[in-house]
Tab-separated table of C-alpha atoms in Angstrom:
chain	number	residue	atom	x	y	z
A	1	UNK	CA	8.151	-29.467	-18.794
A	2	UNK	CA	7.643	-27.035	-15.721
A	3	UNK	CA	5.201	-24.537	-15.072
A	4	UNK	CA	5.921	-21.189	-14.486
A	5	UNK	CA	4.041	-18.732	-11.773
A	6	UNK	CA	4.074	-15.260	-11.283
A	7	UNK	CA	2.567	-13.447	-8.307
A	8	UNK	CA	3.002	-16.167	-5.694
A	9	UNK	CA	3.043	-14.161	-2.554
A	10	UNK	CA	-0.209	-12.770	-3.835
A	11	UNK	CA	-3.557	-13.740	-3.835
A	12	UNK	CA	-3.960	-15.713	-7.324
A	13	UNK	CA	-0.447	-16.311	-7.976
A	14	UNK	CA	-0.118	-18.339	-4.494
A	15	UNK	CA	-3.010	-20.532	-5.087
A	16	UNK	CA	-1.905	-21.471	-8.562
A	17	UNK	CA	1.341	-22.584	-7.621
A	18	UNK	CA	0.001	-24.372	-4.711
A	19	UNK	CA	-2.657	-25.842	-6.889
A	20	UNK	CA	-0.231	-27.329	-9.397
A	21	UNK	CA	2.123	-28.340	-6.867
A	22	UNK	CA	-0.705	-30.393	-4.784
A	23	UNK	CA	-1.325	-31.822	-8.288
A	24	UNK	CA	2.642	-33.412	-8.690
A	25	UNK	CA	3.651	-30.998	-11.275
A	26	UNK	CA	6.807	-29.198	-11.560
A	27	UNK	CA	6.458	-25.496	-10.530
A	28	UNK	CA	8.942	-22.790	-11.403
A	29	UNK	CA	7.971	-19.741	-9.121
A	30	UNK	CA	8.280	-16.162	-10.732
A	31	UNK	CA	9.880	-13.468	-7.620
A	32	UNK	CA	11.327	-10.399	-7.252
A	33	UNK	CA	13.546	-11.752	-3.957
A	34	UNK	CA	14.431	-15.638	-3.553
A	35	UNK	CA	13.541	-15.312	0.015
A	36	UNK	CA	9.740	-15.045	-0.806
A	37	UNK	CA	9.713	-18.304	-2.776
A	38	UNK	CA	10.764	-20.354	0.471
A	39	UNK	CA	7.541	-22.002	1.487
A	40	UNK	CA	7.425	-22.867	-2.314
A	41	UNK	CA	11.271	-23.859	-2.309
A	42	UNK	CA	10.078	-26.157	0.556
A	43	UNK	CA	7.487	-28.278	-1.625
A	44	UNK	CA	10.134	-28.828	-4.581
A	45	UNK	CA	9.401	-25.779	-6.143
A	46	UNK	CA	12.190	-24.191	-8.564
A	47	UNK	CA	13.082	-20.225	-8.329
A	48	UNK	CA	13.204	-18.034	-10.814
A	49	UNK	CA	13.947	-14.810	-10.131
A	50	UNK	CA	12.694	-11.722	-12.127
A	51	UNK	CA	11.086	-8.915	-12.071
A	52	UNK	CA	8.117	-8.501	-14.146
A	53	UNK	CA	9.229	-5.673	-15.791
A	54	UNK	CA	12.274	-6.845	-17.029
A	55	UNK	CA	11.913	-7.931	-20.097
A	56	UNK	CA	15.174	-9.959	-20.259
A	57	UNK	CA	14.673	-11.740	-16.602
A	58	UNK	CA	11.083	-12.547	-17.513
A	59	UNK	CA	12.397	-14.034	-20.505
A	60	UNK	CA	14.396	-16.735	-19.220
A	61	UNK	CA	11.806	-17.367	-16.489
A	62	UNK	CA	9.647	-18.471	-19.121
A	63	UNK	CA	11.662	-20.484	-21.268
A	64	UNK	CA	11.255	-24.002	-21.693
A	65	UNK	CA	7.868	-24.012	-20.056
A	66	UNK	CA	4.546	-26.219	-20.923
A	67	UNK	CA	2.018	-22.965	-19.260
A	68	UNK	CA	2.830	-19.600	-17.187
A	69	UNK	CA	0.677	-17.791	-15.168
A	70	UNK	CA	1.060	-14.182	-15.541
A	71	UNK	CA	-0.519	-10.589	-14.035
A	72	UNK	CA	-0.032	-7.026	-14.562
A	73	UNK	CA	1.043	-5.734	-11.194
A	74	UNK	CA	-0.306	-2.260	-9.325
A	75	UNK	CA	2.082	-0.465	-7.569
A	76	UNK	CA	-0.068	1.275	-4.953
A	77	UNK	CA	1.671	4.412	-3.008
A	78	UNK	CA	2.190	8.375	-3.575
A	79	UNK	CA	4.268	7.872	-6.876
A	80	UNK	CA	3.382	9.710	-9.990
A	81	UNK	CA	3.999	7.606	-13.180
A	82	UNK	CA	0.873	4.790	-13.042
A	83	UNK	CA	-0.076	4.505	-16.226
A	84	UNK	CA	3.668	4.621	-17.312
A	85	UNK	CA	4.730	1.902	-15.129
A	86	UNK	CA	1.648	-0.109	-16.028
A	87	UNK	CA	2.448	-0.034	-19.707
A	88	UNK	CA	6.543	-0.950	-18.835
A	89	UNK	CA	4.939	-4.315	-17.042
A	90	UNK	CA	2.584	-4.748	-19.738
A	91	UNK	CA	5.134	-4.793	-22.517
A	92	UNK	CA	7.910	-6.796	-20.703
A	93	UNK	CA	5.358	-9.752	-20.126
A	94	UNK	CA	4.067	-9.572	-23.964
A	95	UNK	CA	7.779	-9.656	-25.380
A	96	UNK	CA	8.750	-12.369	-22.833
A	97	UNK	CA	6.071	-14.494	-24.031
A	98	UNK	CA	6.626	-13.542	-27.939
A	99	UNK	CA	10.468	-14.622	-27.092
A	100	UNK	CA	10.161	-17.503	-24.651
A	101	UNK	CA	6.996	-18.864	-26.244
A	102	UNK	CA	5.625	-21.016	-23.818
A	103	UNK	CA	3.706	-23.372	-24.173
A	104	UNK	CA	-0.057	-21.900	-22.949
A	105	UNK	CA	0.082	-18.453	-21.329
A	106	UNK	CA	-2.821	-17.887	-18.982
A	107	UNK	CA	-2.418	-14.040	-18.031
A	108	UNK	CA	-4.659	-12.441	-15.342
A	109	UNK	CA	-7.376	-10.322	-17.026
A	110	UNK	CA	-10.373	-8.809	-15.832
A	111	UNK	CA	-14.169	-8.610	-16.918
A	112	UNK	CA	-14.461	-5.317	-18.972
A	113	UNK	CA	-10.981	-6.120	-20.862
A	114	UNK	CA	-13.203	-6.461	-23.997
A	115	UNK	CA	-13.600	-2.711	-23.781
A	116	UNK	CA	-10.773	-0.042	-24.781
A	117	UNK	CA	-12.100	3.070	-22.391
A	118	UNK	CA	-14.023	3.512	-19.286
A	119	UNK	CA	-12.919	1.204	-17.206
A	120	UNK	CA	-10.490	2.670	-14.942
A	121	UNK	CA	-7.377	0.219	-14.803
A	122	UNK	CA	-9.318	-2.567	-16.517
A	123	UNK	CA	-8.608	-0.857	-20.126
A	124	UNK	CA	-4.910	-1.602	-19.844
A	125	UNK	CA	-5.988	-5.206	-19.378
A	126	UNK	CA	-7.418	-4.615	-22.779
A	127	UNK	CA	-4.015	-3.370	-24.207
A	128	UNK	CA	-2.412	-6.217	-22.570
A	129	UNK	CA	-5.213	-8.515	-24.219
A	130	UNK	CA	-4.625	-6.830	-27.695
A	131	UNK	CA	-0.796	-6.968	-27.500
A	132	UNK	CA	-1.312	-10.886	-27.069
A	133	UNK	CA	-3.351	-11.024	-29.461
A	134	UNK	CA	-1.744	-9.979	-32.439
A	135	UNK	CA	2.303	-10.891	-31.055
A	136	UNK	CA	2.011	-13.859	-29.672
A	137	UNK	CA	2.645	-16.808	-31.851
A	138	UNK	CA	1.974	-19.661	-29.376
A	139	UNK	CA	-1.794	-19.922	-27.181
A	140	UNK	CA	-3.106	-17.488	-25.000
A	141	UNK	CA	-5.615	-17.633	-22.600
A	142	UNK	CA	-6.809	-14.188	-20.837
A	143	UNK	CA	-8.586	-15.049	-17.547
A	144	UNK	CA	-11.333	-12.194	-17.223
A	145	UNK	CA	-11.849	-12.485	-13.451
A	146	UNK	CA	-14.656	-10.225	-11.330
A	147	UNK	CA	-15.060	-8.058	-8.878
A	148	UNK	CA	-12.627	-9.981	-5.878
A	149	UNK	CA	-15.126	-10.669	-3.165
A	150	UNK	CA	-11.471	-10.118	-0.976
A	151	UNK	CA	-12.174	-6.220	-1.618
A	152	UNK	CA	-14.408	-6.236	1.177
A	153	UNK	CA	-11.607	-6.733	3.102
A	154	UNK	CA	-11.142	-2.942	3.103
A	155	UNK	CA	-14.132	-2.890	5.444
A	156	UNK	CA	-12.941	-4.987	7.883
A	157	UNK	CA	-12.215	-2.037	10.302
A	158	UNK	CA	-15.703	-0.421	10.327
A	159	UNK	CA	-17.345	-3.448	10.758
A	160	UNK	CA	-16.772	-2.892	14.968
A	161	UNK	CA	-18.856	-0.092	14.495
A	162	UNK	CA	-21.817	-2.099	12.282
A	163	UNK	CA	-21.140	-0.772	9.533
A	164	UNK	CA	-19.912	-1.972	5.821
A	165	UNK	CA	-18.223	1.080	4.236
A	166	UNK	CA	-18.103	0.946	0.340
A	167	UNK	CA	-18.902	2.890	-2.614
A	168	UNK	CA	-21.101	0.500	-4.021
A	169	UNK	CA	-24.712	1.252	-3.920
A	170	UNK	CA	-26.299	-1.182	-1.208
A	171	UNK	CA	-28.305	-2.819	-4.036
A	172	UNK	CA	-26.054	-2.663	-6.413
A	173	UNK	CA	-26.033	-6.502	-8.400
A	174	UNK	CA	-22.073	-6.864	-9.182
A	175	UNK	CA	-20.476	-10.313	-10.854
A	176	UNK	CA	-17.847	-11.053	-8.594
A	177	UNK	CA	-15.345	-14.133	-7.532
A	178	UNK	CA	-13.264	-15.330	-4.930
A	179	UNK	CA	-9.524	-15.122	-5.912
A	180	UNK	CA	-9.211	-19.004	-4.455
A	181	UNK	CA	-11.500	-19.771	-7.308
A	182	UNK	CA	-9.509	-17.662	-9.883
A	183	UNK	CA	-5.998	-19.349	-8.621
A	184	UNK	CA	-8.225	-22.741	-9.255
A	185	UNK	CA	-8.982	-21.711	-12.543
A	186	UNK	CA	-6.113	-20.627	-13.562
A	187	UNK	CA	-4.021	-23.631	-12.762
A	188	UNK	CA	-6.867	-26.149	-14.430
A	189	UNK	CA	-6.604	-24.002	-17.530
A	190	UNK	CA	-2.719	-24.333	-17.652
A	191	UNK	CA	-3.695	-28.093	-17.104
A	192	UNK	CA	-5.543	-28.613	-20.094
A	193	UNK	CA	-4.689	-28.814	-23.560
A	194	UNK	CA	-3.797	-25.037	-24.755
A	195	UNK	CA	-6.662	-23.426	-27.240
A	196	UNK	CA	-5.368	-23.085	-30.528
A	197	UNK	CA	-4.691	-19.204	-30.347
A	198	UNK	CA	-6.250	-16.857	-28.173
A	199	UNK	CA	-9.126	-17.348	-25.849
A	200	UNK	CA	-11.185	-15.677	-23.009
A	201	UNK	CA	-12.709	-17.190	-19.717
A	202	UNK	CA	-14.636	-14.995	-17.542
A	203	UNK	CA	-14.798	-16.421	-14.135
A	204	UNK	CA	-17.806	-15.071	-11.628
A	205	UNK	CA	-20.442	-15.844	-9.460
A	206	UNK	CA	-24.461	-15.165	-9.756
A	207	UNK	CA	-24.320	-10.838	-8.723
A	208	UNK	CA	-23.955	-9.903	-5.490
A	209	UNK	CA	-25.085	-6.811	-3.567
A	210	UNK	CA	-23.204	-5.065	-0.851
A	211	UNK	CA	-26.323	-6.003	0.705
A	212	UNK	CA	-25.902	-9.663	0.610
A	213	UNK	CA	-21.742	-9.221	2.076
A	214	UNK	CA	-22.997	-7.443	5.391
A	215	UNK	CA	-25.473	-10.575	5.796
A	216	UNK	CA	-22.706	-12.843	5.568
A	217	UNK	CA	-20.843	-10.658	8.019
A	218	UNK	CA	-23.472	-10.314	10.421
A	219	UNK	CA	-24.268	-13.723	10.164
A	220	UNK	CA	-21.093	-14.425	10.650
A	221	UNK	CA	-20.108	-11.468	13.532
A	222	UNK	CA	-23.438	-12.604	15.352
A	223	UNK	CA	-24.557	-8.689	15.043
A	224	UNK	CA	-26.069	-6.282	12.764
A	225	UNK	CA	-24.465	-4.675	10.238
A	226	UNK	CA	-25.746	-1.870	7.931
A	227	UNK	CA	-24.005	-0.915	4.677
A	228	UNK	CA	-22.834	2.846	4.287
A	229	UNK	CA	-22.542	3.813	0.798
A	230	UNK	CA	-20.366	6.739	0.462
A	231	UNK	CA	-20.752	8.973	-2.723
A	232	UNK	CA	-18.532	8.211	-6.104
A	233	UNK	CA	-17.154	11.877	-5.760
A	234	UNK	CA	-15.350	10.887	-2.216
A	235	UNK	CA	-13.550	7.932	-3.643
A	236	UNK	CA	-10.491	9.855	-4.506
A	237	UNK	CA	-9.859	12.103	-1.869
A	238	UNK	CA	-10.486	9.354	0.218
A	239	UNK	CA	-7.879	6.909	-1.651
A	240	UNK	CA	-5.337	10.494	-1.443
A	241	UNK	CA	-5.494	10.453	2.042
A	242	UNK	CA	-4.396	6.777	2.246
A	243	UNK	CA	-1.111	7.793	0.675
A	244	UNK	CA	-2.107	6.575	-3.103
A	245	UNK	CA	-1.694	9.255	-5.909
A	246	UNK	CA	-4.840	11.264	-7.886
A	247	UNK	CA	-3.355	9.076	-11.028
A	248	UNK	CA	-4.323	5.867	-9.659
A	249	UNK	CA	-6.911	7.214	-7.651
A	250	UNK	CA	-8.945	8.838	-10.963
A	251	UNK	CA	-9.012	5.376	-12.501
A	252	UNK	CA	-10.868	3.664	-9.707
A	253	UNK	CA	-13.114	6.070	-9.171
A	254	UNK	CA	-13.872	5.670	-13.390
A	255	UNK	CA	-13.939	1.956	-12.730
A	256	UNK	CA	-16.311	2.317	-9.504
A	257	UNK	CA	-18.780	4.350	-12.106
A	258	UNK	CA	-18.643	2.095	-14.769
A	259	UNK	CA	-19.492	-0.648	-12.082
A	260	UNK	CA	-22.559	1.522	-10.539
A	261	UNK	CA	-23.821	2.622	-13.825
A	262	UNK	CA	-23.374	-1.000	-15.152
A	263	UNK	CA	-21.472	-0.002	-18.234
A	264	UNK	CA	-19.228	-3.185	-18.871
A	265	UNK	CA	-20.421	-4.558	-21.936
A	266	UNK	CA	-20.701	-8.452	-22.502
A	267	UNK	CA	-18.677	-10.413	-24.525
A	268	UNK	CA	-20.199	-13.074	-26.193
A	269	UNK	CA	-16.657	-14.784	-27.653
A	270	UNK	CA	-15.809	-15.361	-23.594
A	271	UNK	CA	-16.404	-18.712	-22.413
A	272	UNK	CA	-18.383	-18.272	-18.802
A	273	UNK	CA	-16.532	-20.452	-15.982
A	274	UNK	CA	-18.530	-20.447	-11.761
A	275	UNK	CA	-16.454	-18.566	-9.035
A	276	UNK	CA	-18.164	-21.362	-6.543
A	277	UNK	CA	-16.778	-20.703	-2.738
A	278	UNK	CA	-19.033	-19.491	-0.644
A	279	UNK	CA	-19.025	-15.978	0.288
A	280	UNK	CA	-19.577	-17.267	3.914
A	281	UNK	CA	-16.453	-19.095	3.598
A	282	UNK	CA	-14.037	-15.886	1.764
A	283	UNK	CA	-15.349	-13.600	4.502
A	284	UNK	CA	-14.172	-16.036	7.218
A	285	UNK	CA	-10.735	-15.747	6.109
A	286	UNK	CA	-10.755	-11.947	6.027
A	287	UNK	CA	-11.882	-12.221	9.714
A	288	UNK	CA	-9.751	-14.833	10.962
A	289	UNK	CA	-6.849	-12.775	12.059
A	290	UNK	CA	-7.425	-11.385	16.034
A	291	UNK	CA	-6.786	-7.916	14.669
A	292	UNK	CA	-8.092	-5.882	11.883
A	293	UNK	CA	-5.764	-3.261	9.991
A	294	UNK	CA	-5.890	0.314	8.466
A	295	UNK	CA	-3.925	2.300	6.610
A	296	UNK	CA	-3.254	6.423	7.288
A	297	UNK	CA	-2.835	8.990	5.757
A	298	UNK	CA	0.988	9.557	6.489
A	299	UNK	CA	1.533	5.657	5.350
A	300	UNK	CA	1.199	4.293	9.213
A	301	UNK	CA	-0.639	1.110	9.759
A	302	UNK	CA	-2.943	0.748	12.788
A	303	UNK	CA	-3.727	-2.800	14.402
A	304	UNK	CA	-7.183	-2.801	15.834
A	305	UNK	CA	-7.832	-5.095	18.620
A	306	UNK	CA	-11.485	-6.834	17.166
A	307	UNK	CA	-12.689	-7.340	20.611
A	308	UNK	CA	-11.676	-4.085	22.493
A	309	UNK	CA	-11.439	-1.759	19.224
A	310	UNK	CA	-7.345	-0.275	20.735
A	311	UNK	CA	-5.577	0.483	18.095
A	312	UNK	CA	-1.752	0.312	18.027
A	313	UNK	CA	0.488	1.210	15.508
A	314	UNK	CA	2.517	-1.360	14.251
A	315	UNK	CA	4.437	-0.119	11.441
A	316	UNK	CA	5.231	2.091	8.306
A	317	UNK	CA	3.628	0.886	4.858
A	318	UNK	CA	6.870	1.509	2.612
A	319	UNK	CA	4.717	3.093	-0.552
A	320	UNK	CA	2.213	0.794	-1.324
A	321	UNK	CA	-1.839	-0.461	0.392
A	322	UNK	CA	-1.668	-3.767	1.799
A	323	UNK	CA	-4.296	-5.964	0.161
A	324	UNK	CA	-3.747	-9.422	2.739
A	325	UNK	CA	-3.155	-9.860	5.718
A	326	UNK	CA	-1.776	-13.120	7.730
A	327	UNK	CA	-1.423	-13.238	11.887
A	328	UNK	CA	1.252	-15.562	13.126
A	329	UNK	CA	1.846	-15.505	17.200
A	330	UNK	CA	4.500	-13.181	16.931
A	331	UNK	CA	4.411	-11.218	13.653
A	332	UNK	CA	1.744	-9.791	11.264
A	333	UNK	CA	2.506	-9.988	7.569
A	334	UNK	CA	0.981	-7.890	5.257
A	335	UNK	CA	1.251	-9.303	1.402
A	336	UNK	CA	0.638	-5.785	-1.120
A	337	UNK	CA	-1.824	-5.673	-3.539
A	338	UNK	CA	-0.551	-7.139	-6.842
A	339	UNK	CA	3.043	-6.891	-6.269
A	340	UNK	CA	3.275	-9.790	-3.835
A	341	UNK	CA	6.059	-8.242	-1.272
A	342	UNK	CA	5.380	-9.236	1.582
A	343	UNK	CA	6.293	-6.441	5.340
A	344	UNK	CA	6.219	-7.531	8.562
A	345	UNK	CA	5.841	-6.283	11.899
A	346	UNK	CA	5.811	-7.458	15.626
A	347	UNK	CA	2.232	-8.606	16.602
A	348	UNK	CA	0.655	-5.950	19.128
């Protein structure tokens, strides 16, 4: 029996299917557009395609399988209609898996998902947890992941200047994981025998400060760099101005309290798994690209030449924030957030 994998061209999603596939197991890769899924096509890989809010689609993706991998996506871009289209995904996945019953469902999750408000985004995770919960009929595993370590990333183009932006308090002690580890995870937990109904895993790392990131950038940039902490009540109009709507926008900024006032409560039913890579190692593949990129307001996106600081523009963002980004010697790909579509653009 094959295993199924949603979010491939993403950051989890990739690494799972890559995982299994390094393993010798069959892989049947989730997409929206069969084009994506060459590389995967390439290592014996099977296509499905579907989109994950179609109920129907995701259906047949999933039958017939031993374990699927599955995530709520985030549409990032001006749109109205977030929490709307976050519910559509969330209730396509849980009546695919109630009709398609696969074998062991692993589903992305987050930690927080034990709590039903306060959490920004993270309480639809709950929903999504709940709906499992009490429709599913075959195993469920929620993987409660933290804070991505990649979400520095969004720093990358200050740090010319010195300087890690965030709006994290510099000292702030914040569980957090590398989404190689989480893909790891993930795939080892579709490996093993299924638990026999639902469980939890929370997957982190000992806390880390946005105080211990800019040493591991300045050790690794061979210069100083300082963290600026901006204050919670620019986190909005700062996301606004990057093309995202106030919708989306409101729930991070009540996710970024709840993770400065430290109000995720712990869950003692969740079974506690190491996020091991070294930070050292994470933020060397953030830098390894020979430019660094930003986003503006009106949806542009700016190459910034990391040793002479030009910026060029390369490109339109068509509606969403680009989470990952990969330099070839010709083109620069940009995989969004979540979503996995992937935009390209001629390298500067």
């Amino acid at each position: 029996m094959t295993f199924a994998v949603a979010g491939v061209t993403g950051n989890t999603g990739r690494v799972v299917a890559e995982t299994l596939l390094a393993a010798g197991q069959p892989v049947r890769v989730i997409v929206r557009d069969r084009e994506k899924a060459a590389s995967f096509v390439a290592r014996g890989a099977e296509v499905a395609v579907a989109d994950l809010s179609d109920r129907d689609a995701l259906t047949n993706a999933l039958v017939g399988t031993r374990a699927a991998y599955l995530l709520v996506p985030t549409e990032y871009g001006p749109a109205p209609g977030y929490v709307r289209r976050t519910r559509a995904f969330i209730e396509a996945i849980v009546a695919a898996v109630v009709d398609a019953r696969p074998g062991h469902t692993v589903v992305l999750s987050s930690i927080g998902a034990n709590m039903h408000s306060g959490t920004g985004p993270i309480k639809y995770l709950h929903e999504l947890e709940e709906a499992l919960r009490t429709r599913a009929s075959t195993p469920v595993t929620a993987l409660r992941a933290a804070y991505f370590i990649e979400n520095f990333a969004q720093a990358l183009p200050m740090l010319g200047e010195g300087v890690l932006q965030t709006f994290l308090p510099a000292g702030l002690e914040v569980p957090m994981a590398s989404t190689a580890d989480i893909g790891r995870q993930a795939a080892a937990l579709m490996l093993e025998a299924p638990p026999r109904a639902f469980a939890t895993v929370e997957i982190a790392r000992d806390a880390v400060t946005p105080n211990d990131i800019a040493r591991a950038f300045a050790s690794l940039l061979g210069r100083a760099i300082t963290v600026r902490a901006a204050p919670l009540e620019a986190l909005v109009p700062a996301m606004t101005s990057m093309g995202i709507h106030e919708e989306l926008a409101e729930h991070y900024r009540e996710m970024t309290q709840a993770l400065i006032t430290q109000s995720f409560e712990p869950d003692a039913s969740a079974r506690r798994v190491a996020s091991t890579t070294p930070i050292e190692t994470v933020l060397t593949g953030l830098l390894h690209a020979d430019h660094v990129f930003a986003s503006t307001g009106d949806s542009r996106v700016l190459a910034i030449d990391k040793d002479t600081g030009e910026a060029v523009t390369v490109g339109d963002v068509p509606g969403e924030l680009p989470w990952r980004v990969a330099v070839d010697e010709t083109h620069v790909y940009w995989t969004f957030a979540d979503s996995g579509d992937v935009w390209s653009a001629p390298k500067p």
